[in-house]
Amino acid sequence: MTSPVRDRAVRNPPVALMVMVGLPLVAALVGASCQGTSTVNNTGAGGSDPGSGGIPDDGTGGDDGVGNGTGGNTGTAGMGAGGANGVGGKTGAGGMGMGGKTAGAGGLTGAGGTVINVPSACGSTTHNLNPFGCNLAWGTNSPGGSLSAYSYLQFMSFWIGSEAKSDGTLSGCSGCTWISNQVSKVSNIVPVYYAYIIGFFGHANGLPDGNQAPNGPNLTTGGANLIRNNRAKIISMYSSYAQQTHAVWGSKPLVWLLEGDFVQYTTSTETNALSYAELAQLAEDITCAIKAAMPNAVVAINHSTWNANDVTNNFWAAMSGVNYDMAWTSGAGNANDFFTPGTTVSSYNGTTATYAYLHKITGRTILVDTSFGASATSDSWSDSGAANLNARITDGVVAINVTTPTSNYASNIAGETGLSTTCH
């Protein structure tokens, strides 16, 4: 049996969306992190001395926010894992903040690294579970050009991050152009970003997706180390993109689907893999960077359908302290609640590979897509019938992104009547 890690459906954006738009980079460290700054003492104000290599000790963190945790002694070179877990406050001024979530993971900055400033606020902690309203929402990936013919949809998706350059700067904001020129012309459309900034940053540094180059350097082997060595730059790019987007989309919701197959950076194939705690703190800091710059942002974290049961449980347990709003994944609409046809309770991930389990373990609503590229599947949603769709709504599904719809997509949607509310 092929390993599920190698089998995973890494999302690949359409080639047309990988063309970069030459717009100026907005200064980006404002609102760049939700964690305390790293200092040269171990008093909970960032959790550790700047890292000089080596494995960080587990710190205890200040549970009550008074900053008395010991933090990790040394961060891994170039990163130190961020302050996820006992290494300083997520939101406190000067790093004294809220204390760690669990055990320390090392300092925020690596050897001589850049200190990330703490924003004054990271956005509302009230999760927006229904950014599309209370009816099952339908969408597709932006076809380019006018969207006037798509007013029957509730949202439109668009890939961002191809603007990431190898030095960690952005060449522009193609999503901003898309919103200004197309989305804003259709009043009922909610824009959805496939935010793949880490992925594209990897591409710019010679690390393609694992399914594009399975036998060479790729994101599944070098992505974690890239993150460790460029953590502040990644958060900065997210902050900058959110600032620029907020300037053109200031109040209505915009959904950010963060980093497809985000869990891959914890796998054993990675050189210097991230722990679940480190990945969770990175997710928290990216989420904070987005929401601090764009209060109308709705942030969704990806669930990889190839996860084994223990991976699913450990990943989402780590993410429980992150201020995200939704979960997103890829899957079929007619597989008896499983993500993938052919999965059963006897499968290696049969306990956790369902929409109902994802909804239960996260407590969040779910956006589902039909994936992209080689892993794209046909539309098994828009003609599956009210009984099936209502069952998926009960399982937490609130939005379906059919990425490659057929010509009868609109008529299929119109025929799906008698659907339950998605607001509970």
mmCIF file of N, CA and C in Angstrom, residues 177-229:
data_model
loop_
_atom_site.group_PDB
_atom_site.id
_atom_site.type_symbol
_atom_site.label_atom_id
_atom_site.label_comp_id
_atom_site.label_asym_id
_atom_site.label_seq_id
_atom_site.Cartn_x
_atom_site.Cartn_y
_atom_site.Cartn_z
ATOM 1 N N THR A 177 -6.009 43.273 -6.932
ATOM 2 C CA THR A 177 -6.451 43.625 -8.285
ATOM 3 C C THR A 177 -7.713 42.864 -8.646
ATOM 4 N N TRP A 178 -7.739 41.579 -8.329
ATOM 5 C CA TRP A 178 -8.912 40.739 -8.598
ATOM 6 C C TRP A 178 -10.144 41.282 -7.878
ATOM 7 N N ILE A 179 -9.997 41.635 -6.623
ATOM 8 C CA ILE A 179 -11.131 42.166 -5.863
ATOM 9 C C ILE A 179 -11.601 43.495 -6.451
ATOM 10 N N SER A 180 -10.668 44.384 -6.735
ATOM 11 C CA SER A 180 -11.029 45.713 -7.232
ATOM 12 C C SER A 180 -11.691 45.649 -8.606
ATOM 13 N N ASN A 181 -11.159 44.824 -9.490
ATOM 14 C CA ASN A 181 -11.621 44.818 -10.873
ATOM 15 C C ASN A 181 -12.782 43.873 -11.131
ATOM 16 N N GLN A 182 -12.945 42.836 -10.284
ATOM 17 C CA GLN A 182 -13.951 41.819 -10.584
ATOM 18 C C GLN A 182 -14.929 41.572 -9.439
ATOM 19 N N VAL A 183 -14.427 41.220 -8.264
ATOM 20 C CA VAL A 183 -15.329 40.862 -7.160
ATOM 21 C C VAL A 183 -16.219 42.025 -6.770
ATOM 22 N N SER A 184 -15.672 43.209 -6.710
ATOM 23 C CA SER A 184 -16.439 44.374 -6.267
ATOM 24 C C SER A 184 -17.598 44.702 -7.193
ATOM 25 N N LYS A 185 -17.588 44.152 -8.395
ATOM 26 C CA LYS A 185 -18.657 44.433 -9.362
ATOM 27 C C LYS A 185 -19.872 43.524 -9.176
ATOM 28 N N VAL A 186 -19.743 42.478 -8.338
ATOM 29 C CA VAL A 186 -20.838 41.527 -8.107
ATOM 30 C C VAL A 186 -21.167 41.564 -6.616
ATOM 31 N N SER A 187 -22.293 42.149 -6.267
ATOM 32 C CA SER A 187 -22.551 42.519 -4.877
ATOM 33 C C SER A 187 -22.663 41.340 -3.927
ATOM 34 N N ASN A 188 -23.116 40.175 -4.401
ATOM 35 C CA ASN A 188 -23.384 39.070 -3.485
ATOM 36 C C ASN A 188 -22.198 38.112 -3.323
ATOM 37 N N ILE A 189 -21.119 38.332 -4.035
ATOM 38 C CA ILE A 189 -19.988 37.402 -4.007
ATOM 39 C C ILE A 189 -19.066 37.705 -2.822
ATOM 40 N N VAL A 190 -18.777 36.685 -2.020
ATOM 41 C CA VAL A 190 -17.781 36.780 -0.959
ATOM 42 C C VAL A 190 -16.463 36.250 -1.516
ATOM 43 N N PRO A 191 -15.385 37.017 -1.463
ATOM 44 C CA PRO A 191 -14.104 36.523 -1.968
ATOM 45 C C PRO A 191 -13.456 35.543 -1.001
ATOM 46 N N VAL A 192 -12.825 34.538 -1.562
ATOM 47 C CA VAL A 192 -12.124 33.515 -0.784
ATOM 48 C C VAL A 192 -10.705 33.397 -1.335
ATOM 49 N N TYR A 193 -9.723 33.562 -0.480
ATOM 50 C CA TYR A 193 -8.322 33.407 -0.859
ATOM 51 C C TYR A 193 -7.840 31.991 -0.542
ATOM 52 N N TYR A 194 -7.240 31.321 -1.522
ATOM 53 C CA TYR A 194 -6.373 30.192 -1.223
ATOM 54 C C TYR A 194 -5.013 30.785 -0.904
ATOM 55 N N ALA A 195 -4.721 30.936 0.375
ATOM 56 C CA ALA A 195 -3.521 31.637 0.813
ATOM 57 C C ALA A 195 -2.371 30.638 0.925
ATOM 58 N N TYR A 196 -1.548 30.608 -0.100
ATOM 59 C CA TYR A 196 -0.478 29.609 -0.213
ATOM 60 C C TYR A 196 0.878 30.305 -0.234
ATOM 61 N N ILE A 197 1.047 31.253 0.661
ATOM 62 C CA ILE A 197 2.257 32.071 0.656
ATOM 63 C C ILE A 197 3.489 31.241 1.016
ATOM 64 N N ILE A 198 3.388 30.365 2.016
ATOM 65 C CA ILE A 198 4.531 29.511 2.341
ATOM 66 C C ILE A 198 4.849 28.603 1.164
ATOM 67 N N GLY A 199 3.820 28.024 0.565
ATOM 68 C CA GLY A 199 4.029 27.141 -0.569
ATOM 69 C C GLY A 199 4.732 27.833 -1.724
ATOM 70 N N PHE A 200 4.251 29.016 -2.103
ATOM 71 C CA PHE A 200 4.868 29.739 -3.208
ATOM 72 C C PHE A 200 6.261 30.249 -2.834
ATOM 73 N N PHE A 201 6.443 30.618 -1.570
ATOM 74 C CA PHE A 201 7.767 31.019 -1.109
ATOM 75 C C PHE A 201 8.738 29.846 -1.257
ATOM 76 N N GLY A 202 8.259 28.653 -0.958
ATOM 77 C CA GLY A 202 9.060 27.460 -1.182
ATOM 78 C C GLY A 202 9.393 27.268 -2.652
ATOM 79 N N HIS A 203 8.389 27.453 -3.501
ATOM 80 C CA HIS A 203 8.632 27.326 -4.945
ATOM 81 C C HIS A 203 9.735 28.281 -5.394
ATOM 82 N N ALA A 204 9.687 29.502 -4.888
ATOM 83 C CA ALA A 204 10.674 30.503 -5.271
ATOM 84 C C ALA A 204 12.076 30.147 -4.777
ATOM 85 N N ASN A 205 12.133 29.240 -3.797
ATOM 86 C CA ASN A 205 13.421 28.820 -3.252
ATOM 87 C C ASN A 205 13.755 27.371 -3.615
ATOM 88 N N GLY A 206 13.207 26.908 -4.728
ATOM 89 C CA GLY A 206 13.561 25.592 -5.242
ATOM 90 C C GLY A 206 12.892 24.427 -4.566
ATOM 91 N N LEU A 207 11.742 24.665 -3.917
ATOM 92 C CA LEU A 207 11.014 23.600 -3.238
ATOM 93 C C LEU A 207 9.603 23.493 -3.802
ATOM 94 N N PRO A 208 9.387 22.717 -4.833
ATOM 95 C CA PRO A 208 8.030 22.538 -5.380
ATOM 96 C C PRO A 208 7.185 21.670 -4.464
ATOM 97 N N ASP A 209 5.911 21.523 -4.798
ATOM 98 C CA ASP A 209 5.036 20.633 -4.045
ATOM 99 C C ASP A 209 5.534 19.195 -4.154
ATOM 100 N N GLY A 210 5.239 18.412 -3.123
ATOM 101 C CA GLY A 210 5.731 17.048 -3.081
ATOM 102 C C GLY A 210 5.256 16.179 -4.220
ATOM 103 N N ASN A 211 4.035 16.411 -4.714
ATOM 104 C CA ASN A 211 3.545 15.589 -5.814
ATOM 105 C C ASN A 211 4.046 16.071 -7.171
ATOM 106 N N GLN A 212 4.689 17.217 -7.209
ATOM 107 C CA GLN A 212 5.272 17.708 -8.450
ATOM 108 C C GLN A 212 6.699 17.217 -8.639
ATOM 109 N N ALA A 213 7.408 17.022 -7.542
ATOM 110 C CA ALA A 213 8.798 16.557 -7.598
ATOM 111 C C ALA A 213 9.032 15.584 -6.455
ATOM 112 N N PRO A 214 8.456 14.391 -6.517
ATOM 113 C CA PRO A 214 8.501 13.474 -5.369
ATOM 114 C C PRO A 214 9.890 12.945 -5.046
ATOM 115 N N ASN A 215 10.826 13.009 -5.986
ATOM 116 C CA ASN A 215 12.141 12.404 -5.764
ATOM 117 C C ASN A 215 13.252 13.418 -5.522
ATOM 118 N N GLY A 216 12.900 14.678 -5.444
ATOM 119 C CA GLY A 216 13.921 15.700 -5.245
ATOM 120 C C GLY A 216 13.586 16.587 -4.075
ATOM 121 N N PRO A 217 14.361 17.635 -3.852
ATOM 122 C CA PRO A 217 13.995 18.593 -2.809
ATOM 123 C C PRO A 217 12.613 19.172 -3.075
ATOM 124 N N ASN A 218 11.789 19.232 -2.056
ATOM 125 C CA ASN A 218 10.432 19.752 -2.219
ATOM 126 C C ASN A 218 9.921 20.221 -0.867
ATOM 127 N N LEU A 219 8.683 20.660 -0.827
ATOM 128 C CA LEU A 219 8.116 21.182 0.415
ATOM 129 C C LEU A 219 7.992 20.107 1.491
ATOM 130 N N THR A 220 7.884 18.835 1.104
ATOM 131 C CA THR A 220 7.742 17.772 2.091
ATOM 132 C C THR A 220 9.077 17.361 2.692
ATOM 133 N N THR A 221 10.171 17.851 2.133
ATOM 134 C CA THR A 221 11.493 17.547 2.691
ATOM 135 C C THR A 221 12.182 18.791 3.244
ATOM 136 N N GLY A 222 11.977 19.934 2.601
ATOM 137 C CA GLY A 222 12.688 21.140 3.003
ATOM 138 C C GLY A 222 11.820 22.266 3.493
ATOM 139 N N GLY A 223 10.499 22.074 3.493
ATOM 140 C CA GLY A 223 9.601 23.166 3.871
ATOM 141 C C GLY A 223 9.748 23.603 5.312
ATOM 142 N N ALA A 224 9.895 22.653 6.235
ATOM 143 C CA ALA A 224 10.006 23.003 7.650
ATOM 144 C C ALA A 224 11.257 23.827 7.921
ATOM 145 N N ASN A 225 12.362 23.429 7.313
ATOM 146 C CA ASN A 225 13.597 24.179 7.524
ATOM 147 C C ASN A 225 13.501 25.566 6.912
ATOM 148 N N LEU A 226 12.821 25.679 5.775
ATOM 149 C CA LEU A 226 12.590 26.992 5.166
ATOM 150 C C LEU A 226 11.811 27.886 6.128
ATOM 151 N N ILE A 227 10.802 27.328 6.772
ATOM 152 C CA ILE A 227 10.013 28.098 7.748
ATOM 153 C C ILE A 227 10.888 28.531 8.915
ATOM 154 N N ARG A 228 11.685 27.621 9.444
ATOM 155 C CA ARG A 228 12.537 27.966 10.578
ATOM 156 C C ARG A 228 13.479 29.120 10.246
ATOM 157 N N ASN A 229 14.019 29.108 9.059
ATOM 158 C CA ASN A 229 15.006 30.114 8.677
ATOM 159 C C ASN A 229 14.398 31.424 8.201
#
